[in-house]
Amino acid sequence: MKSFLYYTGCFIAVLGTVHGAPARNSIRNSGNPPLRGSEDLLGYSSDNKLSDHSTEEIKYTLLPAQKEDPKIGSYLDFEKVDNPQPIRGDLGASDPGPRNYNYDRINSDKLAPPGTDNGQTINAQWPMGLSRNRDRYGSGNSGWARQENTVVMPDATKMAGVDMRLEAGAYRELHWHVAGEWSLVLNGSCRIQAVNENGETFIDDVTEGDVWFFPPGVPHSIQALDAGVEFLLVFDDGDFSEDNTFLASQVFSHNPKSVLAKNFDLPISAFNDIPEEELYIFPGTKAPKDIEEQNVTTAAGIVPLSQSYSYHFSEQPAHEVAGGSVKIVDPVTFPIATNFAAAIVTVKPGGMREIHWHPTSDEWTFFIKGKARATLFTAPTTATTFDYRAGDVGYFPQSNSHYIENTGDEDLMFLEVLQTDKFTDVALGQWIGSTPKQIVADTLKLPESALSKLKTEKQYVVAGSNVTAVAKR
């Protein structure tokens, strides 16, 4: 039989392990140390050990532009740099980690901001690649949807976006929204259909580069044609969520069958097989090639051409400028979209969408192709530079100045969307170029050689310069 002293000793040992303070040497010498250490580890002790691992022996190579004056702010292409560092001129220091090198390589202006950045503006960037696919997305491998709204960009209060894909023959089921829905087809083709409050019907086939708009409350459907389709949806409410869409399947499943029977003058049995859950995106019977086969009309007729819900923007030639091209669609030519104005901007390598701001609207931007960066300036002194890739959303508040620079080796293409009845902006270059030279000289201290070259007209997109080319090498 074990003695009382034996059990007492075990009990004390257990208490010492959990609540007490085993001696420092006992912790080091035990086979399996306890979860908690000794109180001896607090503060100074002659036994304290310092790491002999040096954080000063990091191997890295700086890009030439990192040795410039930080206020030059040349773009730093870290994508092929093994160990990019947060250094510009005499600013910053090496970073031994831990860190995510993938993020650092594609967000060089976050790792090593230009010396002109100051403070922190709103977060003007959201990659759709970080938006999870919606619950119950694309049954039968029919598609998917990812969204951006105030949940992920709290300051993007005026607009929200959805990137959606439908495989050939798949439907975005019959539905309507409280918000207005503006769309740009990114690739492929689809058939859109709607009925408005007057009973007027609408149907059209749209393809890559075309746009559509459905006003709030107008029910509609979308079906991918044989090539499948991907489209971008922009809503006039930053809080918009796909989860709050009014779906035909849900309207039917949440009304008593006796009420449905009375409403449609049908037997209750007609509703035995209606879906119990939403369909959202689902495979369907392929649309007939001849659109006339689906051209249903009512006594009210069809939607007047002047109020068409689609605009074949793909067929509009782009306006060419020195650094790329611009083309605009707004209520001037697409009247039904009463508060949506948009531009597709293409910027050649080294070029830049000139510094500008929009006096009456926030700007919601989607990057379609290429690499870019932009500096958002917020009065009086705050500026943050962001890096963008295809699939990213940018957001620039009303009257906050910004540019969008092509930082890649291919054409940059992006969409600018405004909440206004006409696409407008104020260009910094035109403002300064159209101001008396004496005022400009007294204010900005520009030399006469620079004043004589200022332009009085908007450039929209400016071409790359020798400065840009040198900085990127």
Coordinates of C-alpha atoms in Angstrom, one line a residue:
M1 CA 0.0 0.0 0.0
K2 CA 1.3 3.5 -0.9
S3 CA 1.9 5.8 2.0
F4 CA 0.0 9.1 2.6
L5 CA 3.3 10.9 2.1
Y6 CA 3.5 9.4 -1.4
Y7 CA 0.1 10.5 -2.5
T8 CA 0.7 13.9 -0.9
G9 CA 3.9 14.3 -2.9
C10 CA 2.1 13.4 -6.2
F11 CA -0.6 16.0 -5.5
I12 CA 2.0 18.7 -4.8
A13 CA 3.8 17.7 -7.9
V14 CA 0.7 18.1 -10.0
L15 CA -0.2 21.4 -8.5
G16 CA 3.4 22.6 -9.1
T17 CA 3.1 21.7 -12.7
V18 CA -0.2 23.4 -13.4
H19 CA -0.3 26.3 -11.0
G20 CA 3.2 26.6 -9.6
A21 CA 6.6 27.4 -10.9
P22 CA 8.9 24.5 -11.6
A23 CA 12.6 25.5 -11.4
R24 CA 14.1 26.7 -14.7
N25 CA 16.5 23.8 -14.8
S26 CA 13.7 21.3 -14.3
I27 CA 11.9 22.7 -17.3
R28 CA 14.9 22.4 -19.5
N29 CA 15.7 18.8 -18.3
S30 CA 12.3 17.3 -18.4
G31 CA 11.3 15.0 -21.3
N32 CA 8.0 16.7 -22.0
P33 CA 7.9 20.3 -20.7
P34 CA 4.6 21.5 -19.2
L35 CA 2.3 23.8 -21.1
R36 CA 3.2 26.8 -19.0
G37 CA 6.7 28.0 -18.0
S38 CA 8.2 29.1 -14.8
E39 CA 7.7 32.5 -13.2
D40 CA 11.5 32.7 -13.2
L41 CA 11.2 33.6 -16.9
L42 CA 9.8 37.0 -16.1
G43 CA 12.1 39.9 -16.7
Y44 CA 15.9 40.0 -16.1
S45 CA 17.9 37.0 -15.1
S46 CA 21.6 36.2 -15.4
D47 CA 20.4 33.0 -17.2
N48 CA 18.7 34.9 -20.0
K49 CA 19.8 33.7 -23.4
L50 CA 19.9 36.0 -26.5
S51 CA 19.5 34.6 -30.0
D52 CA 22.7 34.4 -32.1
H53 CA 20.6 34.6 -35.3
S54 CA 21.5 37.9 -37.1
T55 CA 18.8 39.8 -38.8
E56 CA 21.4 42.0 -40.5
E57 CA 22.7 39.3 -42.9
I58 CA 19.7 39.2 -45.3
K59 CA 20.6 38.8 -48.9
Y60 CA 18.8 41.0 -51.3
T61 CA 19.4 43.2 -54.4
L62 CA 17.7 46.6 -54.8
L63 CA 16.1 47.7 -58.1
P64 CA 17.8 50.8 -59.6
A65 CA 14.6 52.8 -58.9
Q66 CA 14.9 52.0 -55.2
K67 CA 18.0 54.1 -55.0
E68 CA 16.3 57.2 -56.3
D69 CA 14.9 60.0 -54.3
P70 CA 11.7 58.5 -52.8
K71 CA 9.6 61.4 -54.1
I72 CA 10.4 60.4 -57.7
G73 CA 8.2 57.4 -56.8
S74 CA 9.1 55.2 -59.9
Y75 CA 7.1 51.9 -60.1
L76 CA 9.0 49.0 -58.6
D77 CA 8.4 45.8 -60.4
F78 CA 9.0 43.2 -57.7
E79 CA 7.5 40.2 -59.6
K80 CA 10.8 38.7 -60.5
V81 CA 12.7 39.9 -57.4
D82 CA 13.7 37.0 -55.0
N83 CA 13.6 39.0 -51.8
P84 CA 11.9 42.4 -52.3
Q85 CA 12.6 44.9 -49.6
P86 CA 10.7 47.9 -48.2
I87 CA 13.3 50.4 -49.1
R88 CA 13.2 53.6 -51.2
G89 CA 16.2 55.9 -51.1
D90 CA 16.9 56.6 -47.4
L91 CA 13.5 55.4 -46.3
G92 CA 12.7 52.0 -44.9
A93 CA 14.9 49.1 -43.9
S94 CA 15.3 45.4 -44.7
D95 CA 12.5 42.9 -43.7
P96 CA 13.6 39.5 -42.4
G97 CA 10.0 38.2 -42.2
P98 CA 7.8 36.4 -41.5
R99 CA 5.9 37.7 -44.5
N100 CA 4.0 36.7 -47.6
Y101 CA 6.4 37.2 -50.5
N102 CA 3.6 36.6 -53.1
Y103 CA 1.6 39.6 -51.8
D104 CA 4.8 41.7 -51.5
R105 CA 5.7 41.0 -55.2
I106 CA 2.4 42.1 -56.6
N107 CA 1.9 45.0 -54.2
S108 CA 5.2 46.8 -54.4
D109 CA 3.6 50.2 -53.6
K110 CA 2.3 48.8 -50.3
L111 CA 5.7 47.3 -49.4
A112 CA 7.7 50.3 -50.5
P113 CA 5.4 53.3 -51.0
P114 CA 6.5 56.3 -53.0
G115 CA 7.8 59.1 -50.8
T116 CA 4.8 61.2 -51.8
D117 CA 2.3 58.9 -50.0
N118 CA 1.1 60.2 -46.7
G119 CA -1.2 58.7 -44.1
Q120 CA -3.9 56.3 -45.1
T121 CA -6.8 56.9 -47.4
I122 CA -9.8 54.6 -47.7
N123 CA -9.0 51.1 -48.9
A124 CA -9.5 51.7 -52.7
Q125 CA -8.7 48.1 -53.8
W126 CA -10.4 44.8 -53.6
P127 CA -9.3 41.7 -55.6
M128 CA -12.3 39.6 -56.7
G129 CA -10.0 36.7 -56.3
L130 CA -10.5 37.1 -52.5
S131 CA -14.3 37.1 -52.8
R132 CA -15.6 33.6 -52.2
N133 CA -18.0 32.0 -54.5
R134 CA -21.6 32.4 -53.4
D135 CA -23.3 29.6 -51.5
R136 CA -25.1 27.1 -53.9
Y137 CA -23.3 28.5 -56.9
G138 CA -23.8 26.9 -60.2
S139 CA -25.5 23.6 -59.7
G140 CA -24.6 21.1 -62.4
N141 CA -21.4 22.9 -63.1
S142 CA -23.4 25.7 -64.6
G143 CA -21.6 28.8 -63.3
W144 CA -20.4 30.9 -60.4
A145 CA -20.6 34.4 -58.9
R146 CA -18.3 36.5 -56.8
Q147 CA -19.2 39.9 -55.4
E148 CA -17.7 43.1 -54.0
N149 CA -19.7 45.3 -51.6
T150 CA -19.3 47.2 -48.4
V151 CA -18.7 44.0 -46.5
V152 CA -15.2 43.9 -48.1
M153 CA -14.9 47.6 -49.1
P154 CA -16.7 49.5 -46.3
D155 CA -16.1 52.9 -48.0
A156 CA -17.4 51.9 -51.4
T157 CA -20.9 53.1 -50.4
K158 CA -22.3 54.1 -53.8
M159 CA -21.7 51.0 -56.0
A160 CA -21.2 47.3 -55.6
G161 CA -20.1 44.7 -58.2
V162 CA -20.6 41.1 -59.2
D163 CA -18.5 39.0 -61.6
M164 CA -20.7 36.1 -62.9
R165 CA -20.1 33.2 -65.2
L166 CA -22.7 31.0 -67.0
E167 CA -21.8 27.9 -68.9
A168 CA -23.5 27.3 -72.3
G169 CA -27.2 27.0 -71.9
A170 CA -27.1 28.0 -68.2
Y171 CA -29.5 30.5 -66.6
R172 CA -29.3 33.2 -64.1
E173 CA -32.8 32.5 -63.0
L174 CA -35.8 34.9 -63.3
H175 CA -35.3 37.6 -60.8
W176 CA -35.4 41.3 -59.9
H177 CA -33.5 43.7 -57.6
V178 CA -34.2 46.7 -55.4
A179 CA -31.1 48.3 -57.0
G180 CA -30.5 49.2 -60.6
E181 CA -28.4 46.6 -62.5
W182 CA -25.8 47.8 -65.1
S183 CA -23.7 45.2 -66.9
L184 CA -20.7 44.8 -69.2
V185 CA -20.2 41.5 -71.0
L186 CA -16.6 40.4 -70.4
N187 CA -16.6 37.4 -72.8
G188 CA -19.0 35.1 -74.6
S189 CA -22.6 35.9 -75.4
C190 CA -26.0 35.6 -73.7
R191 CA -29.7 36.3 -74.2
I192 CA -31.4 38.8 -71.9
Q193 CA -35.2 39.1 -71.4
A194 CA -37.4 41.4 -69.4
V195 CA -41.0 42.7 -68.8
N196 CA -41.5 46.1 -67.4
E197 CA -44.3 47.6 -65.3
N198 CA -46.2 48.6 -68.4
G199 CA -46.3 45.0 -69.6
E200 CA -43.8 45.9 -72.4
T201 CA -41.5 43.0 -73.3
F202 CA -37.8 43.0 -74.2
I203 CA -35.4 40.4 -75.6
D204 CA -31.9 40.7 -77.1
D205 CA -28.6 38.9 -77.6
V206 CA -25.6 40.6 -76.3
T207 CA -21.9 39.8 -76.7
E208 CA -18.4 40.7 -75.4
G209 CA -18.2 44.5 -74.9
D210 CA -22.0 45.1 -74.9
V211 CA -23.8 46.5 -71.9
W212 CA -27.3 46.2 -70.5
F213 CA -29.3 47.9 -67.7
F214 CA -32.4 46.8 -65.8
P215 CA -34.1 49.4 -63.6
P216 CA -35.0 48.5 -60.0
G217 CA -37.9 46.1 -59.8
V218 CA -37.9 45.1 -63.5
P219 CA -37.9 41.3 -63.6
H220 CA -35.5 39.7 -66.1
S221 CA -33.5 36.6 -66.9
I222 CA -30.1 35.8 -68.5
Q223 CA -29.2 32.7 -70.4
A224 CA -25.8 31.9 -71.8
L225 CA -25.6 31.1 -75.5
D226 CA -23.4 28.4 -77.0
A227 CA -20.1 30.0 -76.2
G228 CA -21.0 30.6 -72.5
V229 CA -20.7 34.0 -71.0
E230 CA -19.0 36.0 -68.2
F231 CA -20.3 39.4 -67.3
L232 CA -19.7 42.2 -64.8
L233 CA -22.7 43.6 -62.9
V234 CA -22.6 47.0 -61.2
F235 CA -25.3 48.0 -58.8
D236 CA -26.1 51.5 -57.6
D237 CA -25.9 50.6 -53.9
G238 CA -22.7 49.7 -52.1
D239 CA -24.6 47.5 -49.7
F240 CA -26.0 45.4 -52.5
S241 CA -25.8 41.6 -52.0
E242 CA -26.7 38.8 -54.3
D243 CA -28.2 37.1 -51.3
N244 CA -31.0 39.6 -51.3
T245 CA -32.1 39.1 -54.9
F246 CA -35.9 38.4 -55.5
L247 CA -35.9 35.0 -57.2
A248 CA -38.9 33.5 -59.1
S249 CA -38.3 30.2 -57.4
Q250 CA -38.6 31.8 -54.0
V251 CA -41.7 33.8 -54.8
F252 CA -43.4 30.6 -55.7
S253 CA -42.1 28.5 -52.8
H254 CA -43.1 31.1 -50.2
N255 CA -46.7 31.7 -51.3
P256 CA -49.4 29.1 -50.4
K257 CA -50.2 26.8 -53.3
S258 CA -53.9 27.7 -52.9
V259 CA -53.0 31.4 -53.5
L260 CA -50.8 30.5 -56.5
A261 CA -53.7 28.4 -58.0
K262 CA -56.0 31.3 -57.6
N263 CA -53.6 33.8 -59.0
F264 CA -52.8 31.8 -62.2
D265 CA -56.3 30.2 -62.5
L266 CA -54.7 26.7 -62.4
P267 CA -55.3 23.6 -60.3
I268 CA -53.2 23.2 -57.1
S269 CA -51.6 20.1 -58.7
A270 CA -49.9 22.3 -61.3
F271 CA -47.6 23.5 -58.5
N272 CA -46.6 20.1 -57.1
D273 CA -43.1 20.2 -58.6
I274 CA -42.1 23.8 -58.1
P275 CA -38.5 24.1 -56.6
E276 CA -38.3 24.1 -52.8
E277 CA -35.0 25.9 -52.9
E278 CA -33.6 28.7 -55.0
L279 CA -32.1 27.8 -58.4
Y280 CA -30.0 30.9 -58.8
I281 CA -27.6 29.6 -61.5
F282 CA -28.6 26.3 -63.1
P283 CA -28.3 24.4 -66.4
G284 CA -31.2 24.7 -68.9
T285 CA -32.4 23.9 -72.4
K286 CA -30.3 25.7 -74.9
A287 CA -31.8 28.8 -76.3
P288 CA -33.0 28.5 -79.9
K289 CA -30.7 30.2 -82.4
D290 CA -33.6 32.2 -83.9
I291 CA -34.4 34.8 -81.2
E292 CA -37.8 35.4 -82.8
E293 CA -38.9 32.1 -81.4
Q294 CA -38.8 33.6 -77.9
N295 CA -40.1 37.1 -78.8
V296 CA -43.2 37.0 -76.6
T297 CA -45.4 40.2 -76.7
T298 CA -48.3 41.5 -74.8
A299 CA -51.1 44.0 -75.7
A300 CA -48.7 46.7 -74.6
G301 CA -46.1 45.7 -77.2
I302 CA -42.4 45.8 -76.9
V303 CA -40.1 48.2 -75.0
P304 CA -39.6 51.3 -77.2
L305 CA -36.2 51.4 -78.9
S306 CA -35.4 54.7 -77.1
Q307 CA -35.8 52.8 -73.8
S308 CA -34.0 49.7 -74.8
Y309 CA -32.4 47.7 -72.0
S310 CA -29.3 46.9 -74.1
Y311 CA -26.6 49.0 -75.9
H312 CA -24.3 47.3 -78.4
F313 CA -21.2 49.1 -77.0
S314 CA -18.9 46.5 -78.7
E315 CA -19.7 48.1 -82.0
Q316 CA -18.8 51.6 -80.9
P317 CA -15.3 52.6 -82.2
A318 CA -12.9 53.8 -79.5
H319 CA -11.6 57.4 -79.4
E320 CA -7.9 57.2 -80.0
V321 CA -5.5 59.4 -78.0
A322 CA -1.7 59.5 -77.6
G323 CA -1.4 56.9 -74.8
G324 CA -4.3 54.6 -75.7
S325 CA -8.1 55.0 -76.3
V326 CA -11.3 55.8 -74.5
K327 CA -15.0 55.2 -75.3
I328 CA -17.9 56.3 -73.3
V329 CA -21.5 55.1 -72.8
D330 CA -23.9 57.2 -70.6
P331 CA -27.5 58.3 -70.7
V332 CA -26.7 60.6 -73.6
T333 CA -26.7 57.5 -75.9
F334 CA -28.2 54.9 -73.5
P335 CA -31.2 56.7 -71.9
I336 CA -32.7 53.9 -69.8
A337 CA -29.5 53.8 -67.7
T338 CA -30.5 57.1 -66.1
N339 CA -27.7 57.3 -63.5
F340 CA -25.0 55.2 -65.0
A341 CA -22.1 56.6 -67.0
A342 CA -19.1 54.5 -67.9
A343 CA -15.9 54.5 -69.9
I344 CA -13.7 51.7 -71.3
V345 CA -10.1 52.9 -71.1
T346 CA -7.1 51.3 -72.8
V347 CA -3.7 52.4 -71.8
K348 CA -0.6 51.4 -73.8
P349 CA 2.5 50.2 -71.9
G350 CA 4.2 53.1 -70.1
G351 CA 1.1 55.3 -70.5
M352 CA -1.3 56.6 -67.9
R353 CA -4.9 57.7 -67.4
E354 CA -4.2 61.3 -66.6
I355 CA -4.6 62.7 -63.1
H356 CA -8.2 63.6 -62.7
W357 CA -11.3 63.6 -60.5
H358 CA -15.1 63.4 -60.9
P359 CA -16.9 66.4 -59.4
T360 CA -20.3 64.8 -58.9
S361 CA -19.7 61.0 -58.4
D362 CA -17.6 58.4 -56.9
E363 CA -15.7 56.2 -59.4
W364 CA -16.1 52.4 -59.3
T365 CA -13.3 50.8 -61.5
F366 CA -12.9 47.2 -62.7
F367 CA -9.6 46.1 -64.2
I368 CA -10.1 43.9 -67.2
K369 CA -6.6 43.3 -68.4
G370 CA -3.0 44.2 -67.5
K371 CA -1.3 45.6 -64.5
A372 CA -1.7 49.1 -63.0
R373 CA -1.1 51.4 -60.1
A374 CA -3.0 54.4 -58.8
T375 CA -2.5 57.1 -56.2
L376 CA -5.6 58.2 -54.4
F377 CA -5.2 61.8 -53.0
T378 CA -7.7 62.9 -50.3
A379 CA -7.6 66.5 -49.0
P380 CA -5.8 68.0 -47.4
T381 CA -2.6 65.8 -47.3
T382 CA -3.5 62.1 -47.5
A383 CA -2.3 59.9 -50.3
T384 CA -2.0 56.2 -50.8
T385 CA -0.7 54.2 -53.8
F386 CA -2.4 50.9 -54.8
D387 CA -1.4 48.2 -57.2
Y388 CA -4.0 46.5 -59.4
R389 CA -4.3 43.3 -61.5
A390 CA -7.0 42.0 -63.8
G391 CA -10.0 41.1 -61.7
D392 CA -9.4 43.8 -59.1
V393 CA -11.9 46.5 -58.1
G394 CA -10.8 50.1 -57.5
Y395 CA -12.8 52.8 -55.8
F396 CA -12.1 56.5 -55.9
P397 CA -14.5 58.9 -53.9
Q398 CA -16.1 62.0 -55.4
S399 CA -13.6 64.8 -56.1
N400 CA -10.6 62.7 -54.9
S401 CA -7.8 62.9 -57.5
H402 CA -6.2 59.8 -58.9
Y403 CA -4.4 58.5 -62.0
I404 CA -4.2 55.0 -63.4
E405 CA -0.7 54.0 -64.7
N406 CA 0.0 51.0 -66.9
T407 CA 2.9 49.2 -65.0
G408 CA 3.0 46.1 -67.3
D409 CA 4.3 45.2 -70.7
E410 CA 0.9 44.7 -72.4
D411 CA -2.1 47.0 -72.9
L412 CA -4.0 47.9 -69.7
M413 CA -7.8 47.9 -70.0
F414 CA -10.3 48.9 -67.3
L415 CA -13.8 50.1 -66.8
E416 CA -14.7 53.3 -65.0
V417 CA -18.4 53.6 -63.7
L418 CA -19.9 56.8 -62.3
Q419 CA -23.3 57.5 -60.8
T420 CA -24.3 60.5 -63.0
D421 CA -26.3 61.3 -66.1
K422 CA -23.2 62.2 -68.1
F423 CA -19.6 61.0 -68.0
T424 CA -17.4 63.9 -66.9
D425 CA -14.1 64.6 -65.2
V426 CA -11.8 67.4 -64.3
A427 CA -8.2 66.9 -65.6
L428 CA -5.4 68.3 -63.6
G429 CA -3.4 69.0 -66.8
Q430 CA -6.2 71.0 -68.4
W431 CA -6.8 73.0 -65.2
I432 CA -3.2 74.0 -64.8
G433 CA -2.7 74.5 -68.6
S434 CA -5.8 76.8 -68.8
T435 CA -4.8 78.9 -65.8
P436 CA -2.8 82.1 -66.5
K437 CA 0.9 81.3 -66.5
Q438 CA 1.7 84.0 -64.0
I439 CA -0.6 82.4 -61.4
V440 CA 0.8 78.9 -62.1
A441 CA 4.4 80.2 -61.8
D442 CA 3.7 82.1 -58.6
T443 CA 1.9 79.0 -57.1
L444 CA 3.9 76.0 -58.3
K445 CA 7.3 77.6 -59.1
L446 CA 7.4 75.9 -62.5
P447 CA 10.1 77.1 -64.9
E448 CA 9.2 78.9 -68.1
S449 CA 10.4 75.9 -70.1
A450 CA 7.6 73.9 -68.4
L451 CA 4.9 76.5 -68.6
S452 CA 5.3 76.8 -72.3
K453 CA 4.5 73.1 -72.7
L454 CA 1.3 72.9 -70.7
K455 CA -1.8 71.8 -72.6
T456 CA -5.2 73.4 -72.5
E457 CA -7.1 70.3 -73.6
K458 CA -7.8 67.0 -71.8
Q459 CA -5.5 64.2 -72.7
Y460 CA -7.5 61.4 -71.1
V461 CA -4.6 59.0 -71.6
V462 CA -1.0 60.2 -71.8
A463 CA 1.8 58.3 -73.5
G464 CA 4.8 56.9 -71.7
S465 CA 7.9 59.0 -71.3
N466 CA 11.6 58.4 -71.2
V467 CA 11.4 58.8 -67.4
T468 CA 9.0 55.9 -67.1
A469 CA 11.1 53.7 -69.4
V470 CA 14.3 54.3 -67.5
A471 CA 12.7 53.8 -64.1
K472 CA 11.3 50.4 -65.0
R473 CA 14.7 49.0 -66.0

